[in-house]
XYZ file of C-alpha atoms in Angstrom:
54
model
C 0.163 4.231 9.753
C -0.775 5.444 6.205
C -1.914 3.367 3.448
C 1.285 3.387 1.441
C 2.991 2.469 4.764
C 0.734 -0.806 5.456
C 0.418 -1.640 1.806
C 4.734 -1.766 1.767
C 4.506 -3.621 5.245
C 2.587 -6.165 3.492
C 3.962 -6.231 0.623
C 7.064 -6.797 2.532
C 5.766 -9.031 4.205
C 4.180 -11.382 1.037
C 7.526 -11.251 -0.401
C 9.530 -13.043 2.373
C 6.799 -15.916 2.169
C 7.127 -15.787 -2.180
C 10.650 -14.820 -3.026
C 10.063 -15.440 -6.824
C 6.896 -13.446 -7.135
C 7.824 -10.135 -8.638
C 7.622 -7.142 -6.421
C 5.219 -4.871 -8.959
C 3.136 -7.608 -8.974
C 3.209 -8.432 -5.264
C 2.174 -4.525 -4.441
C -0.221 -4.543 -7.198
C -2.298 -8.170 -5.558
C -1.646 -6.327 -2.082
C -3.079 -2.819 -3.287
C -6.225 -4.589 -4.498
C -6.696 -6.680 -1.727
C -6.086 -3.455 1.451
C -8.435 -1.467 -0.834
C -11.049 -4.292 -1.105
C -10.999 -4.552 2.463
C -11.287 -1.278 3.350
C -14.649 -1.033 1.127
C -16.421 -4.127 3.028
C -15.398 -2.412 6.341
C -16.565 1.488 5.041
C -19.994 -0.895 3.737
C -20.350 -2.841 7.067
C -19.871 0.639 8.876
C -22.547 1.882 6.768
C -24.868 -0.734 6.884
C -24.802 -0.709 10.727
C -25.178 3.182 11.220
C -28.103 2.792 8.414
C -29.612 0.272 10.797
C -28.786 2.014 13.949
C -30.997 5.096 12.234
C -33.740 2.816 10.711
């Protein structure tokens, strides 16, 4: 799945739970919050191979 397709899932998915939040803004706090993730995963990834060659 591509990250347009997971961040609609979830944005999909945010706005069944909060009907009255506005979609733009729903997609915008998911957006932040998929690419936020994905840096702390790319850092822990990178931390561990930096350790793993240390």
């Amino acid at each position: 799945m591509s990250d347009d397709e997971n961040i609609s899932a979830w944005t999909e998915r945010l706005l069944r739970e909060a009907p009255a939040l506005p979609p733009e803004q729903a997609r915008s706090f998911v957006y932040d919050l998929y690419f936020a993730a994905q840096r702390a995963l790319d850092k822990e990834e990178w931390e561990a191979d930096f350790e793993r060659d240390e």
